[in-house]
CSV table of C-alpha atoms and ligand atoms in Angstrom, one decimal:
chain,number,residue,atom,x,y,z
W,1231,UNK,CA,62.1,5.8,-55.3
W,1232,UNK,CA,64.9,7.8,-57.1
W,1233,UNK,CA,65.9,6.7,-60.5
W,1234,UNK,CA,68.9,7.5,-62.6
W,1235,UNK,CA,68.5,8.9,-65.8
W,1236,UNK,CA,69.5,5.7,-67.4
W,1237,UNK,CA,66.3,4.2,-65.8
W,1238,UNK,CA,64.4,7.4,-66.9
W,1239,UNK,CA,65.5,7.1,-70.8
W,1240,UNK,CA,64.6,3.6,-70.6
W,1241,UNK,CA,61.0,4.2,-69.2
W,1242,UNK,CA,60.7,7.1,-71.8
W,1243,UNK,CA,61.8,4.9,-74.5
W,1244,UNK,CA,59.0,2.2,-73.7
W,1245,UNK,CA,56.3,5.2,-73.2
W,1246,UNK,CA,57.4,6.5,-76.5
W,1247,UNK,CA,56.7,3.5,-78.5
W,1248,UNK,CA,53.2,3.6,-76.8
W,1249,UNK,CA,52.6,7.2,-77.0
W,1250,UNK,CA,54.2,10.2,-78.7
W,1251,UNK,CA,53.0,12.9,-76.4
W,1252,UNK,CA,54.9,12.5,-73.2
W,1253,UNK,CA,56.5,15.4,-72.2
W,1254,UNK,CA,60.2,15.2,-72.8
W,1255,UNK,CA,61.3,17.7,-70.3
W,1256,UNK,CA,61.2,15.0,-67.9
W,1257,UNK,CA,64.1,13.4,-69.7
W,1258,UNK,CA,66.3,16.3,-69.2
W,1259,UNK,CA,69.7,15.1,-68.5
W,1260,UNK,CA,70.3,17.9,-66.5
W,1261,UNK,CA,67.9,17.2,-63.9
W,1262,UNK,CA,68.6,15.0,-60.8
W,1263,UNK,CA,65.4,15.1,-59.3
W,1264,UNK,CA,63.0,11.9,-58.6
W,1265,UNK,CA,60.9,11.9,-61.3
W,1266,UNK,CA,59.9,8.6,-60.9
W,1267,UNK,CA,56.3,9.5,-59.7
W,1268,UNK,CA,55.5,12.1,-62.1
W,1269,UNK,CA,56.8,9.9,-65.0
W,1270,UNK,CA,54.4,7.1,-63.5
W,1271,UNK,CA,51.7,9.1,-63.2
W,1272,UNK,CA,52.1,10.7,-66.7
W,1273,UNK,CA,52.4,7.2,-68.1
W,1274,UNK,CA,49.5,6.2,-66.6
W,1275,UNK,CA,47.2,8.9,-67.5
W,1276,UNK,CA,48.4,8.5,-71.0
W,1277,UNK,CA,48.2,4.8,-71.0
W,1278,UNK,CA,44.6,5.3,-69.3
W,1279,UNK,CA,43.5,7.1,-72.3
W,1280,UNK,CA,44.5,4.3,-74.7
W,1281,UNK,CA,44.3,1.4,-72.2
W,1282,UNK,CA,41.0,2.0,-70.4
W,1283,UNK,CA,42.7,2.8,-66.9
W,1284,UNK,CA,40.1,4.4,-65.0
W,1285,UNK,CA,40.1,7.0,-62.3
W,1286,UNK,CA,37.7,6.2,-59.5
W,1287,UNK,CA,36.5,8.4,-56.5
W,1288,UNK,CA,36.9,6.4,-53.6
W,1289,UNK,CA,34.3,7.5,-51.2
W,1290,UNK,CA,34.2,7.5,-47.3
W,1291,UNK,CA,31.5,5.1,-46.8
W,1292,UNK,CA,28.8,5.0,-43.9
W,1293,UNK,CA,30.9,3.8,-40.8
W,1294,UNK,CA,27.7,3.7,-38.7
W,1295,UNK,CA,26.6,4.9,-35.5
W,1296,UNK,CA,25.1,8.0,-37.3
W,1297,UNK,CA,28.8,9.3,-37.8
W,1298,UNK,CA,28.5,11.9,-40.7
W,1299,UNK,CA,32.0,13.1,-40.5
W,1300,UNK,CA,35.6,12.3,-39.4
W,1301,UNK,CA,38.9,13.5,-38.8
W,1302,UNK,CA,41.6,12.1,-40.8
W,1303,UNK,CA,44.6,11.0,-38.5
W,1304,UNK,CA,46.7,9.3,-40.7
W,1305,UNK,CA,47.5,8.6,-44.1
W,1306,UNK,CA,49.3,5.3,-44.9
W,1307,UNK,CA,49.4,5.9,-48.7
W,1308,UNK,CA,50.6,9.0,-51.0
W,1309,UNK,CA,50.0,9.7,-54.2
W,1310,UNK,CA,51.7,7.3,-56.9
W,1311,UNK,CA,51.6,4.2,-54.4
W,1312,UNK,CA,50.0,1.2,-55.8
W,1313,UNK,CA,47.5,-0.4,-53.5
W,1314,UNK,CA,45.7,-3.7,-53.7
W,1315,UNK,CA,42.2,-4.4,-51.9
W,1316,UNK,CA,42.2,-4.5,-48.1
W,1317,UNK,CA,45.5,-2.4,-48.1
W,1318,UNK,CA,45.1,0.3,-45.5
W,1319,UNK,CA,44.6,3.9,-47.0
W,1320,UNK,CA,43.8,5.9,-43.8
W,1321,UNK,CA,43.1,6.1,-40.2
W,1322,UNK,CA,39.8,8.4,-39.7
W,1323,UNK,CA,38.7,9.3,-36.1
W,1324,UNK,CA,35.1,10.2,-35.3
W,1325,UNK,CA,34.0,11.3,-31.8
W,1326,UNK,CA,33.1,7.5,-31.1
W,1327,UNK,CA,35.7,5.4,-33.0
W,1328,UNK,CA,38.9,5.2,-34.8
W,1329,UNK,CA,38.4,3.6,-38.0
W,1330,UNK,CA,41.0,2.2,-40.3
W,1331,UNK,CA,39.8,2.6,-43.8
W,1332,UNK,CA,41.2,-0.2,-46.6
W,1333,UNK,CA,41.1,0.0,-50.3
W,1334,UNK,CA,38.5,-1.5,-52.0
W,1335,UNK,CA,40.1,-1.6,-55.4
W,1336,UNK,CA,43.5,-2.6,-56.9
W,1337,UNK,CA,45.1,0.3,-58.3
W,1338,UNK,CA,47.2,3.5,-58.0
W,1339,UNK,CA,46.6,6.4,-55.6
W,1340,UNK,CA,46.3,9.8,-57.4
W,1341,UNK,CA,44.8,12.0,-55.2
W,1342,UNK,CA,44.1,12.5,-51.4
W,1343,UNK,CA,41.0,14.8,-51.1
W,1344,UNK,CA,42.3,15.7,-47.4
W,1345,UNK,CA,45.3,16.8,-45.3
W,1346,UNK,CA,45.9,15.4,-41.8
W,1347,UNK,CA,43.4,16.4,-39.3
W,1348,UNK,CA,41.0,17.9,-42.0
W,1349,UNK,CA,37.5,16.7,-41.7
W,1350,UNK,CA,36.2,14.0,-44.5
W,1351,UNK,CA,32.6,13.7,-45.1
W,1352,UNK,CA,30.9,10.4,-45.2
W,1353,UNK,CA,29.7,9.8,-48.9
W,1354,UNK,CA,32.2,12.3,-50.4
W,1355,UNK,CA,35.6,11.1,-52.2
W,1356,UNK,CA,38.6,10.1,-49.9
W,1357,UNK,CA,40.9,9.1,-52.4
W,1358,UNK,CA,41.4,8.8,-55.9
W,1359,UNK,CA,42.4,5.6,-57.2
W,1360,UNK,CA,43.3,4.5,-60.6
W,1361,UNK,CA,42.5,1.2,-61.6
W,1362,UNK,CA,42.6,-0.7,-64.8
W,1363,UNK,CA,38.9,-1.8,-64.7
W,1364,UNK,CA,35.6,-0.6,-63.5
W,1365,UNK,CA,33.6,2.9,-63.9
W,1366,UNK,CA,34.8,6.1,-62.4
W,1367,UNK,CA,32.6,6.6,-60.2
W,1368,UNK,CA,31.6,4.0,-57.3
W,1369,UNK,CA,28.0,2.5,-58.0
W,1370,UNK,CA,25.9,0.8,-55.1
W,1371,UNK,CA,26.6,-2.6,-56.9
W,1372,UNK,CA,30.1,-2.0,-57.0
W,1373,UNK,CA,30.0,-1.0,-53.3
W,1374,UNK,CA,28.1,-4.2,-52.4
W,1375,UNK,CA,30.5,-6.4,-54.6
W,1376,UNK,CA,33.6,-5.0,-53.4
W,1377,UNK,CA,32.2,-4.7,-49.7
W,1378,UNK,CA,31.7,-8.3,-49.8
W,1379,UNK,CA,35.6,-9.1,-50.0
W,1380,UNK,CA,36.5,-5.9,-48.3
W,1381,UNK,CA,36.9,-5.0,-45.0
W,1382,UNK,CA,37.0,-1.9,-43.1
W,1383,UNK,CA,39.1,-3.0,-40.1
W,1384,UNK,CA,38.4,-1.4,-36.6
W,1385,UNK,CA,41.6,-0.7,-35.2
W,1386,UNK,CA,40.5,0.4,-31.9
W,1387,UNK,CA,37.1,1.5,-30.7
W,1388,UNK,CA,37.0,4.4,-28.0
W,1389,UNK,CA,33.7,5.0,-26.0
W,1390,UNK,CA,32.3,1.9,-27.1
W,1391,UNK,CA,31.3,-0.2,-24.2
W,1392,UNK,CA,28.2,-2.2,-24.5
W,1393,UNK,CA,28.3,-5.3,-26.2
W,1394,UNK,CA,25.6,-4.3,-28.6
W,1395,UNK,CA,27.7,-1.6,-30.2
W,1396,UNK,CA,31.0,-3.3,-30.0
W,1397,UNK,CA,29.4,-5.9,-32.4
W,1398,UNK,CA,28.2,-2.8,-34.5
W,1399,UNK,CA,31.6,-1.9,-34.9
W,1400,UNK,CA,32.6,-5.5,-36.0
W,1401,UNK,CA,31.1,-5.6,-39.2
W,1402,UNK,CA,31.2,-3.5,-42.5
W,1403,UNK,CA,28.8,-0.9,-43.0
W,1404,UNK,CA,26.7,-3.1,-45.7
W,1405,UNK,CA,26.4,-5.7,-43.0
W,1406,UNK,CA,25.2,-3.0,-40.7
W,1407,UNK,CA,23.0,-1.8,-43.2
W,1408,UNK,CA,21.5,-5.0,-44.0
W,1409,UNK,CA,20.8,-5.7,-40.3
W,1410,UNK,CA,19.3,-2.4,-40.0
W,1411,UNK,CA,17.0,-3.2,-42.9
W,1412,UNK,CA,15.8,-6.1,-41.0
W,1413,UNK,CA,15.7,-4.7,-37.7
W,1414,UNK,CA,18.3,-7.2,-36.4
W,1415,UNK,CA,20.3,-6.5,-33.2
W,1416,UNK,CA,23.7,-7.0,-34.2
W,1417,UNK,CA,24.6,-7.9,-30.5
W,1418,UNK,CA,22.6,-11.4,-31.0
W,1419,UNK,CA,24.6,-12.6,-33.8
W,1420,UNK,CA,28.2,-14.4,-33.3
W,1421,UNK,CA,30.3,-13.2,-36.2
W,1422,UNK,CA,32.1,-16.1,-38.0
W,1423,UNK,CA,34.5,-13.7,-39.4
W,1424,UNK,CA,38.1,-12.9,-38.5
W,1425,UNK,CA,38.1,-11.9,-35.0
W,1426,UNK,CA,34.2,-12.7,-34.6
W,1427,UNK,CA,33.3,-10.0,-37.2
W,1428,UNK,CA,29.8,-10.2,-38.5
W,1429,UNK,CA,29.7,-11.2,-42.1
W,1430,UNK,CA,26.7,-10.7,-44.3
W,1431,UNK,CA,26.1,-14.2,-44.2
W,1432,UNK,CA,26.1,-14.4,-40.5
W,1433,UNK,CA,23.0,-11.9,-40.8
W,1434,UNK,CA,21.2,-13.7,-43.3
W,1435,UNK,CA,21.8,-17.1,-41.4
W,1436,UNK,CA,20.3,-15.5,-38.3
W,1437,UNK,CA,17.4,-14.5,-40.2
W,1438,UNK,CA,16.8,-17.7,-41.3
W,1439,UNK,CA,17.0,-19.2,-37.5
W,1440,UNK,CA,13.9,-20.8,-35.9
W,1441,UNK,CA,14.4,-18.9,-33.2
W,1442,UNK,CA,13.9,-15.3,-35.0
W,1443,UNK,CA,11.0,-16.6,-36.7
W,1444,UNK,CA,9.4,-17.7,-33.2
W,1445,UNK,CA,10.2,-14.1,-32.2
W,1446,UNK,CA,9.3,-12.6,-35.3
W,1447,UNK,CA,5.8,-14.3,-35.3
W,1448,UNK,CA,3.2,-11.7,-34.7
W,1449,UNK,CA,2.8,-11.4,-30.8
W,1450,UNK,CA,-0.7,-12.9,-30.4
W,1451,UNK,CA,-1.4,-12.9,-26.3
W,1452,UNK,CA,-1.7,-16.2,-25.1
W,1453,UNK,CA,-4.3,-17.1,-22.8
W,1454,UNK,CA,-2.9,-19.3,-20.4
W,1455,UNK,CA,-5.9,-20.8,-18.2
W,1456,UNK,CA,-5.1,-20.1,-14.5
W,1457,UNK,CA,-6.3,-22.3,-11.9
W,1458,UNK,CA,-8.8,-20.5,-9.8
W,1459,UNK,CA,-9.5,-21.6,-6.6
W,1460,UNK,CA,-13.1,-21.7,-5.6
W,1461,UNK,CA,-15.0,-19.2,-3.4
W,1462,UNK,CA,-14.2,-19.6,-0.1
W,1463,UNK,CA,-17.0,-18.6,2.9
W,1464,UNK,CA,-16.2,-19.1,6.4
W,1465,UNK,CA,-17.8,-17.6,9.6
W,1466,UNK,CA,-16.8,-14.3,11.1
W,1467,UNK,CA,-15.6,-15.6,14.9
W,1468,UNK,CA,-13.3,-15.1,17.5
W,1469,UNK,CA,-11.4,-11.7,17.4
W,1470,UNK,CA,-12.7,-10.6,14.1
W,1471,UNK,CA,-16.1,-11.1,15.7
W,1472,UNK,CA,-15.3,-8.8,18.1
W,1473,UNK,CA,-14.1,-6.4,15.8
W,1474,UNK,CA,-17.2,-6.6,13.7
W,1475,UNK,CA,-18.9,-5.4,16.8
W,1476,UNK,CA,-16.4,-2.6,18.0
W,1477,UNK,CA,-15.8,-1.1,14.6
W,1478,UNK,CA,-19.7,-1.0,13.8
W,1479,UNK,CA,-20.2,1.0,17.2
W,1480,UNK,CA,-17.2,3.2,16.4
W,1481,UNK,CA,-18.4,4.5,13.4
W,1482,UNK,CA,-21.3,5.6,14.8
W,1483,UNK,CA,-19.2,8.0,17.0
W,1484,UNK,CA,-18.6,11.4,15.7
W,1485,UNK,CA,-14.8,12.1,15.8
W,1486,UNK,CA,-12.1,14.6,15.6
W,1487,UNK,CA,-8.9,13.7,14.3
W,1488,UNK,CA,-5.8,15.7,15.1
W,1489,UNK,CA,-2.2,15.1,13.6
W,1490,UNK,CA,1.4,16.4,14.2
W,1491,UNK,CA,5.0,15.5,13.6
W,1492,UNK,CA,6.8,14.2,16.6
W,1493,UNK,CA,10.6,14.5,16.5
W,1494,UNK,CA,12.1,11.3,17.6
W,1495,UNK,CA,15.6,12.2,17.2
W,1496,UNK,CA,16.3,12.4,20.8
W,1497,UNK,CA,14.2,9.6,21.8
W,1498,UNK,CA,16.0,7.3,19.3
W,1499,UNK,CA,19.5,8.3,21.0
W,1500,UNK,CA,17.9,7.5,24.4
W,1501,UNK,CA,16.6,4.4,23.1
W,1502,UNK,CA,19.9,3.2,21.6
W,1503,UNK,CA,21.8,4.3,24.7
W,1504,UNK,CA,19.8,2.0,27.1
W,1505,UNK,CA,18.9,-0.9,24.4
W,1506,UNK,CA,21.8,-3.2,25.4
W,1507,UNK,CA,21.3,-2.6,29.1
W,1508,UNK,CA,17.7,-3.3,28.7
W,1509,UNK,CA,18.4,-6.6,26.8
W,1510,UNK,CA,20.7,-7.5,29.7
W,1511,UNK,CA,17.8,-7.3,32.0
W,1512,UNK,CA,15.7,-9.3,29.4
W,1513,UNK,CA,13.7,-6.3,28.3
W,1514,UNK,CA,13.2,-5.3,24.9
W,1515,UNK,CA,12.4,-1.8,24.8
W,1516,UNK,CA,11.1,0.0,21.5
W,1517,UNK,CA,9.8,3.5,21.0
W,1518,UNK,CA,6.3,1.9,22.4
W,1519,UNK,CA,7.1,2.2,26.3
W,1520,UNK,CA,8.1,6.1,26.0
W,1521,UNK,CA,5.2,6.8,24.1
W,1522,UNK,CA,2.6,5.0,26.3
W,1523,UNK,CA,4.4,6.4,29.3
W,1524,UNK,CA,4.0,10.3,27.6
W,1525,UNK,CA,0.5,9.4,26.9
W,1526,UNK,CA,-0.3,8.2,30.2
W,1527,UNK,CA,1.1,11.6,31.4
W,1528,UNK,CA,-0.9,13.7,29.0
W,1529,UNK,CA,-4.1,11.7,30.3
W,1530,UNK,CA,-3.0,13.2,33.8
W,1531,UNK,CA,-3.6,16.6,32.4
W,1532,UNK,CA,-6.3,15.8,30.0
W,1533,UNK,CA,-8.4,13.0,31.8
W,1534,UNK,CA,-11.5,13.4,29.7
W,1535,UNK,CA,-9.5,11.4,27.0
W,1536,UNK,CA,-9.2,8.5,29.7
W,1537,UNK,CA,-12.9,8.2,30.0
W,1538,UNK,CA,-16.0,6.2,28.6
W,1539,UNK,CA,-19.5,7.2,27.9
W,1540,UNK,CA,-22.4,5.0,28.0
W,1541,UNK,CA,-24.3,4.0,25.0
W,1542,UNK,CA,-26.7,6.9,24.8
W,1543,UNK,CA,-23.8,8.9,25.4
W,1544,UNK,CA,-25.9,10.5,28.6
W,1545,UNK,CA,-23.0,9.6,31.1
W,1546,UNK,CA,-19.1,10.2,31.0
W,1547,UNK,CA,-17.1,8.2,33.5
W,1548,UNK,CA,-13.5,9.5,33.9
W,1549,UNK,CA,-11.4,6.8,34.3
W,1550,UNK,CA,-9.0,6.5,37.6
W,1551,UNK,CA,-6.5,4.0,35.9
W,1552,UNK,CA,-4.9,4.5,32.9
W,1553,UNK,CA,-5.2,1.2,31.2
W,1554,UNK,CA,-3.9,1.5,27.9
W,1555,UNK,CA,-4.6,-0.7,24.9
W,1556,UNK,CA,-2.1,-1.8,22.6
W,1557,UNK,CA,-3.5,-2.6,18.8
W,1558,UNK,CA,-1.5,-5.7,18.2
W,1559,UNK,CA,-1.2,-7.9,15.1
W,1560,UNK,CA,-1.1,-11.3,16.7
W,1561,UNK,CA,-1.3,-14.8,15.8
W,1562,UNK,CA,-5.1,-14.5,15.7
W,1563,UNK,CA,-5.6,-11.2,14.2
W,1564,UNK,CA,-6.2,-7.7,15.5
W,1565,UNK,CA,-6.3,-7.7,19.2
W,1566,UNK,CA,-6.0,-4.9,21.9
W,1567,UNK,CA,-4.3,-6.1,25.0
W,1568,UNK,CA,-4.3,-3.7,27.9
W,1569,UNK,CA,-1.2,-2.5,29.8
W,1570,UNK,CA,-3.0,-1.6,33.0
W,1571,UNK,CA,-2.3,1.0,35.6
W,1572,UNK,CA,0.6,2.6,33.3
W,1573,UNK,CA,0.4,5.7,35.4
W,1574,UNK,CA,2.0,3.9,38.2
W,1575,UNK,CA,4.6,2.2,35.9
W,1576,UNK,CA,8.0,3.3,34.7
W,1577,UNK,CA,9.1,3.3,31.2
W,1578,UNK,CA,11.0,0.3,31.9
W,1579,UNK,CA,7.8,-1.7,33.6
W,1580,UNK,CA,5.7,-0.9,30.7
W,1581,UNK,CA,8.3,-2.2,28.4
W,1582,UNK,CA,8.3,-5.7,30.5
W,1583,UNK,CA,4.5,-5.8,30.3
W,1584,UNK,CA,4.4,-4.6,26.4
W,1585,UNK,CA,7.1,-7.6,26.1
W,1586,UNK,CA,4.9,-9.9,27.9
W,1587,UNK,CA,1.7,-9.1,25.9
W,1588,UNK,CA,3.5,-9.5,22.5
W,1589,UNK,CA,4.6,-13.1,23.4
W,1590,UNK,CA,0.8,-13.9,24.3
W,1591,UNK,CA,0.0,-12.5,20.9
W,1592,UNK,CA,2.4,-14.7,19.1
W,1593,UNK,CA,1.4,-17.7,21.0
W,1594,UNK,CA,-2.3,-16.8,21.1
W,1595,UNK,CA,-2.5,-17.0,25.0
W,1596,UNK,CA,-4.0,-13.9,26.1
W,1597,UNK,CA,-6.0,-14.0,29.3
W,1598,UNK,CA,-9.4,-12.5,29.6
W,1599,UNK,CA,-7.9,-9.9,32.0
W,1600,UNK,CA,-5.4,-9.1,29.2
W,1601,UNK,CA,-8.0,-8.1,26.9
W,1602,UNK,CA,-10.6,-6.0,28.6
W,1603,UNK,CA,-10.6,-2.7,30.8
W,1604,UNK,CA,-8.7,-0.5,28.8
W,1605,UNK,CA,-9.6,3.0,29.0
W,1606,UNK,CA,-7.3,4.7,26.2
W,1607,UNK,CA,-5.7,2.9,23.1
W,1608,UNK,CA,-2.4,3.2,20.9
W,1609,UNK,CA,-2.1,1.9,17.7
W,1610,UNK,CA,1.5,1.8,16.1
W,1611,UNK,CA,0.8,1.0,12.9
W,1612,UNK,CA,4.4,2.8,11.8
W,1613,UNK,CA,5.7,-0.6,12.3
W,1614,UNK,CA,4.3,-1.9,9.3
W,1615,UNK,CA,4.4,1.4,7.6
W,1616,UNK,CA,2.4,4.4,6.7
W,1617,UNK,CA,3.2,7.8,7.3
W,1618,UNK,CA,-0.1,9.0,8.5
W,1619,UNK,CA,-3.5,7.0,9.8
W,1620,UNK,CA,-6.5,7.8,11.1
W,1621,UNK,CA,-7.2,5.9,14.1
W,1622,UNK,CA,-10.6,4.2,15.1
W,1623,UNK,CA,-12.2,4.8,18.4
W,1624,UNK,CA,-12.7,1.7,20.4
W,1625,UNK,CA,-16.0,2.2,22.4
W,1626,UNK,CA,-16.9,2.9,24.9
W,1627,UNK,CA,-13.5,4.5,25.1
W,1628,UNK,CA,-13.3,8.1,24.1
W,1629,UNK,CA,-9.8,8.6,22.4
W,1630,UNK,CA,-7.1,7.0,20.8
W,1631,UNK,CA,-3.5,7.8,19.0
W,1632,UNK,CA,-2.0,6.2,16.3
W,1633,UNK,CA,2.0,6.4,15.2
W,1634,UNK,CA,3.0,6.5,11.5
W,1635,UNK,CA,6.3,5.0,10.4
W,1636,UNK,CA,9.4,7.2,11.4
W,1637,UNK,CA,11.3,9.1,8.7
W,1638,UNK,CA,14.7,11.1,8.8
W,1639,UNK,CA,13.7,14.3,7.3
W,1640,UNK,CA,15.4,17.6,6.9
W,1641,UNK,CA,14.0,20.3,9.4
W,1642,UNK,CA,15.0,23.4,10.6
W,1643,UNK,CA,16.7,23.8,14.4
W,1644,UNK,CA,16.2,26.8,16.6
W,1645,UNK,CA,18.8,28.8,14.7
W,1646,UNK,CA,17.1,27.9,11.7
W,1647,UNK,CA,20.0,25.4,10.3
W,1648,UNK,CA,18.5,22.5,8.3
W,1649,UNK,CA,19.3,19.4,10.0
W,1650,UNK,CA,18.3,15.7,9.9
W,1651,UNK,CA,15.2,15.0,12.3
W,1652,UNK,CA,13.6,11.6,12.8
W,1653,UNK,CA,10.1,12.2,12.5
W,1654,UNK,CA,7.0,10.1,13.4
W,1655,UNK,CA,3.5,11.4,12.6
W,1656,UNK,CA,1.2,11.0,15.5
W,1657,UNK,CA,-2.8,11.3,14.8
W,1658,UNK,CA,-5.1,11.3,17.8
W,1659,UNK,CA,-8.9,10.7,17.2
W,1660,UNK,CA,-11.5,11.5,19.9
W,1661,UNK,CA,-15.2,11.2,20.2
W,1662,UNK,CA,-16.2,14.9,19.4
W,1663,UNK,CA,-19.3,14.4,21.4
W,1664,UNK,CA,-17.8,14.3,24.8
W,1665,UNK,CA,-14.2,15.6,23.9
W,1666,UNK,CA,-13.4,19.1,22.2
W,1667,UNK,CA,-10.8,19.6,19.7
W,1668,UNK,CA,-8.9,21.9,22.0
W,1669,UNK,CA,-8.3,19.0,24.7
W,1670,UNK,CA,-7.1,16.7,22.0
W,1671,UNK,CA,-4.6,19.2,20.4
W,1672,UNK,CA,-3.4,19.9,23.9
W,1673,UNK,CA,-3.1,16.3,24.8
W,1674,UNK,CA,-1.0,15.7,21.4
W,1675,UNK,CA,1.3,18.6,22.0
W,1676,UNK,CA,2.0,17.6,25.6
W,1677,UNK,CA,2.8,14.3,24.1
W,1678,UNK,CA,5.2,15.7,21.3
W,1679,UNK,CA,6.9,17.8,24.1
W,1680,UNK,CA,7.8,14.7,26.2
W,1681,UNK,CA,8.8,12.7,23.2
W,1682,UNK,CA,10.9,15.7,21.8
W,1683,UNK,CA,12.5,16.0,25.4
W,1684,UNK,CA,12.5,12.3,26.9
W,1685,UNK,CA,14.2,13.5,30.5
W,1686,UNK,CA,10.6,14.8,30.6
W,1687,UNK,CA,9.3,11.4,31.0
W,1688,UNK,CA,11.2,10.6,34.3
W,1689,UNK,CA,10.6,13.6,36.0
W,1690,UNK,CA,6.7,12.9,36.8
W,1691,UNK,CA,5.9,16.5,36.6
Z,989,LIG,N1,8.3,3.4,12.6
Z,989,LIG,C1,9.3,3.0,12.7
Z,989,LIG,N2,10.0,1.8,13.0
Z,989,LIG,C2,9.4,1.3,14.1
Z,989,LIG,C3,7.8,2.2,14.7
Z,989,LIG,C4,7.6,3.4,13.8
Z,989,LIG,N3,6.6,3.9,14.0
Z,989,LIG,N4,7.9,1.4,15.8
Z,989,LIG,C5,8.6,0.3,16.1
Z,989,LIG,N5,9.5,0.5,15.1
Z,989,LIG,C6,10.6,-0.6,14.9
Z,989,LIG,C7,11.0,-0.9,16.4
Z,989,LIG,O1,11.8,-0.1,16.7
Z,989,LIG,C8,11.7,-2.3,16.2
Z,989,LIG,O2,12.8,-2.1,15.7
Z,989,LIG,P1,14.2,-2.8,16.4
Z,989,LIG,O3,14.0,-4.1,15.9
Z,989,LIG,O4,15.3,-2.2,15.5
Z,989,LIG,O5,14.3,-2.6,17.6
Z,989,LIG,C9,10.4,-3.0,15.0
Z,989,LIG,O6,10.0,-1.7,14.6
Z,989,LIG,C10,9.6,-3.7,15.6
Z,989,LIG,O7,9.0,-3.3,16.9
Z,989,LIG,P2,8.4,-4.1,17.6
Z,989,LIG,O8,7.0,-4.4,16.7
Z,989,LIG,O9,8.9,-5.3,17.8
Z,989,LIG,O10,7.7,-3.1,18.8
Z,989,LIG,P3,7.2,-2.0,19.4
Z,989,LIG,O11,6.8,-2.1,20.6
Z,989,LIG,O12,7.4,-1.3,18.4
Z,989,LIG,O13,5.5,-2.5,18.7
Z,989,LIG,C11,3.4,-3.8,18.5
Z,989,LIG,C12,4.8,-3.5,19.1
Z,989,LIG,C13,2.4,-4.5,19.4
Z,989,LIG,C14,2.6,-2.4,18.7
Z,989,LIG,C15,3.5,-3.9,17.2
Z,989,LIG,O14,4.3,-4.9,17.2
Z,989,LIG,C16,2.4,-4.3,16.7
Z,989,LIG,O15,1.6,-5.2,16.3
Z,989,LIG,N6,1.9,-3.1,15.6
Z,989,LIG,C17,0.8,-3.5,14.9
Z,989,LIG,C18,-0.3,-2.5,15.3
Z,989,LIG,C19,-1.7,-2.5,14.5
Z,989,LIG,O16,-1.9,-3.7,14.2
Z,989,LIG,N7,-2.4,-1.5,14.2
Z,989,LIG,C20,-3.7,-1.6,13.3
Z,989,LIG,C21,-4.5,-1.3,14.4
Z,989,LIG,S1,-6.0,-1.2,13.4
Z,989,LIG,O17,-6.5,-2.5,12.6
């Protein structure tokens, strides 16, 4: 505001009446300057000394979020401006939010402590305001009194995504402090202030709420009695009875277990290629028929694995047929139905027979013939899961293999390049009284070779 000399003189006259020490130079007629502010400030300072005007350092209060310093982005006031409570003072920017600081006092700005882009520290003076009441420092009681009426308006919040942190922003520091003291999660409170702002009363009401009391009550573990069913004793019978006998006998066998990884990547591709065609012929084809065929081919070369021993282990009988038992999870439990004469069957014929046995397993309609006469066994527990397994020999047989679950893993190819391979871990157990480790290892190697190069399965080499 620019004033004329006439108005300056008028002010000076008034001031002179109140104080004789006004600097007369300001009334120099030859000066055409904007002196209103200067006059006003001088007059205020003189007036203050006589009429109890107080210069208050308005400190930057805690913004929360652990913010200790902010950059001053914009001043909305300048020295000499008259401000009232709630008037915008400045906008500050932290690394988390932009906040508009508003005045807590009615008065006149006498000093801005920072220039634009300077760093203002929490707890340090931001502006000085001359008021006609109060102390010249901010006391905590003042703080609370004024904060109750005053807001720091949040204009925009950046990098704030969670509702919880958003809510922290929509209340003044003293409310945040109160919430913190009582470990209250502000995100649980619906603010009753303007724009959903959380007020001190909201926190106090929340603290009184019955739900909170229930929550705050020391958590005593509540013992809820559970209905315990009575123990049940049932006779072991049927397939389980057979299992008792077989497994007990099996554990008497000193076995040798050999495991290796088998890459089924090519087999998976082959299966995928023929799957639809097989289905058209009513045959569901899985990995199993290929493994069964590969095992049979291996047995041709290592017939000691397709043999049986008598109970005293005095005689070995080399079996002419490859009757391969398939451990199967059936309606009635574990059963090992047998695919007979696999050496004479093609992969698709094996698949057909497996399909039939699986249906019988589901329906519980195995014939006696289906369940007898096995000379070797395969267990595909990988259908259920598990990478490795140790199969259990079914005496009087002398060998069994088991498949783990297939997994795609990084492996090196012939050029030492890392490639994804679908791997199944195959383990073979053999009766070490009559089968040596080399036979079992060689058998697994041959099986591996065929599975990893599935065209070999069709050459009957
Ligand atoms: N890893 C991952 N997936 C496998 C797998 C393996 N090792 N073997 C089979 N699968 C897949 C099949 O490819 C098939 O997938 P699609 O539905 O996409 O074709 C799916 O699992 C179901 O296979 P399946 O069970 O229908 O057929 P299968 O010929 O592979 O297995 C059988 C038949 C009877 C071995 C199996 O059903 C079974 O009962 N396994 C349990 C064996 C068992 O109980 N062993 C424990 C003995 S000791 O207690």
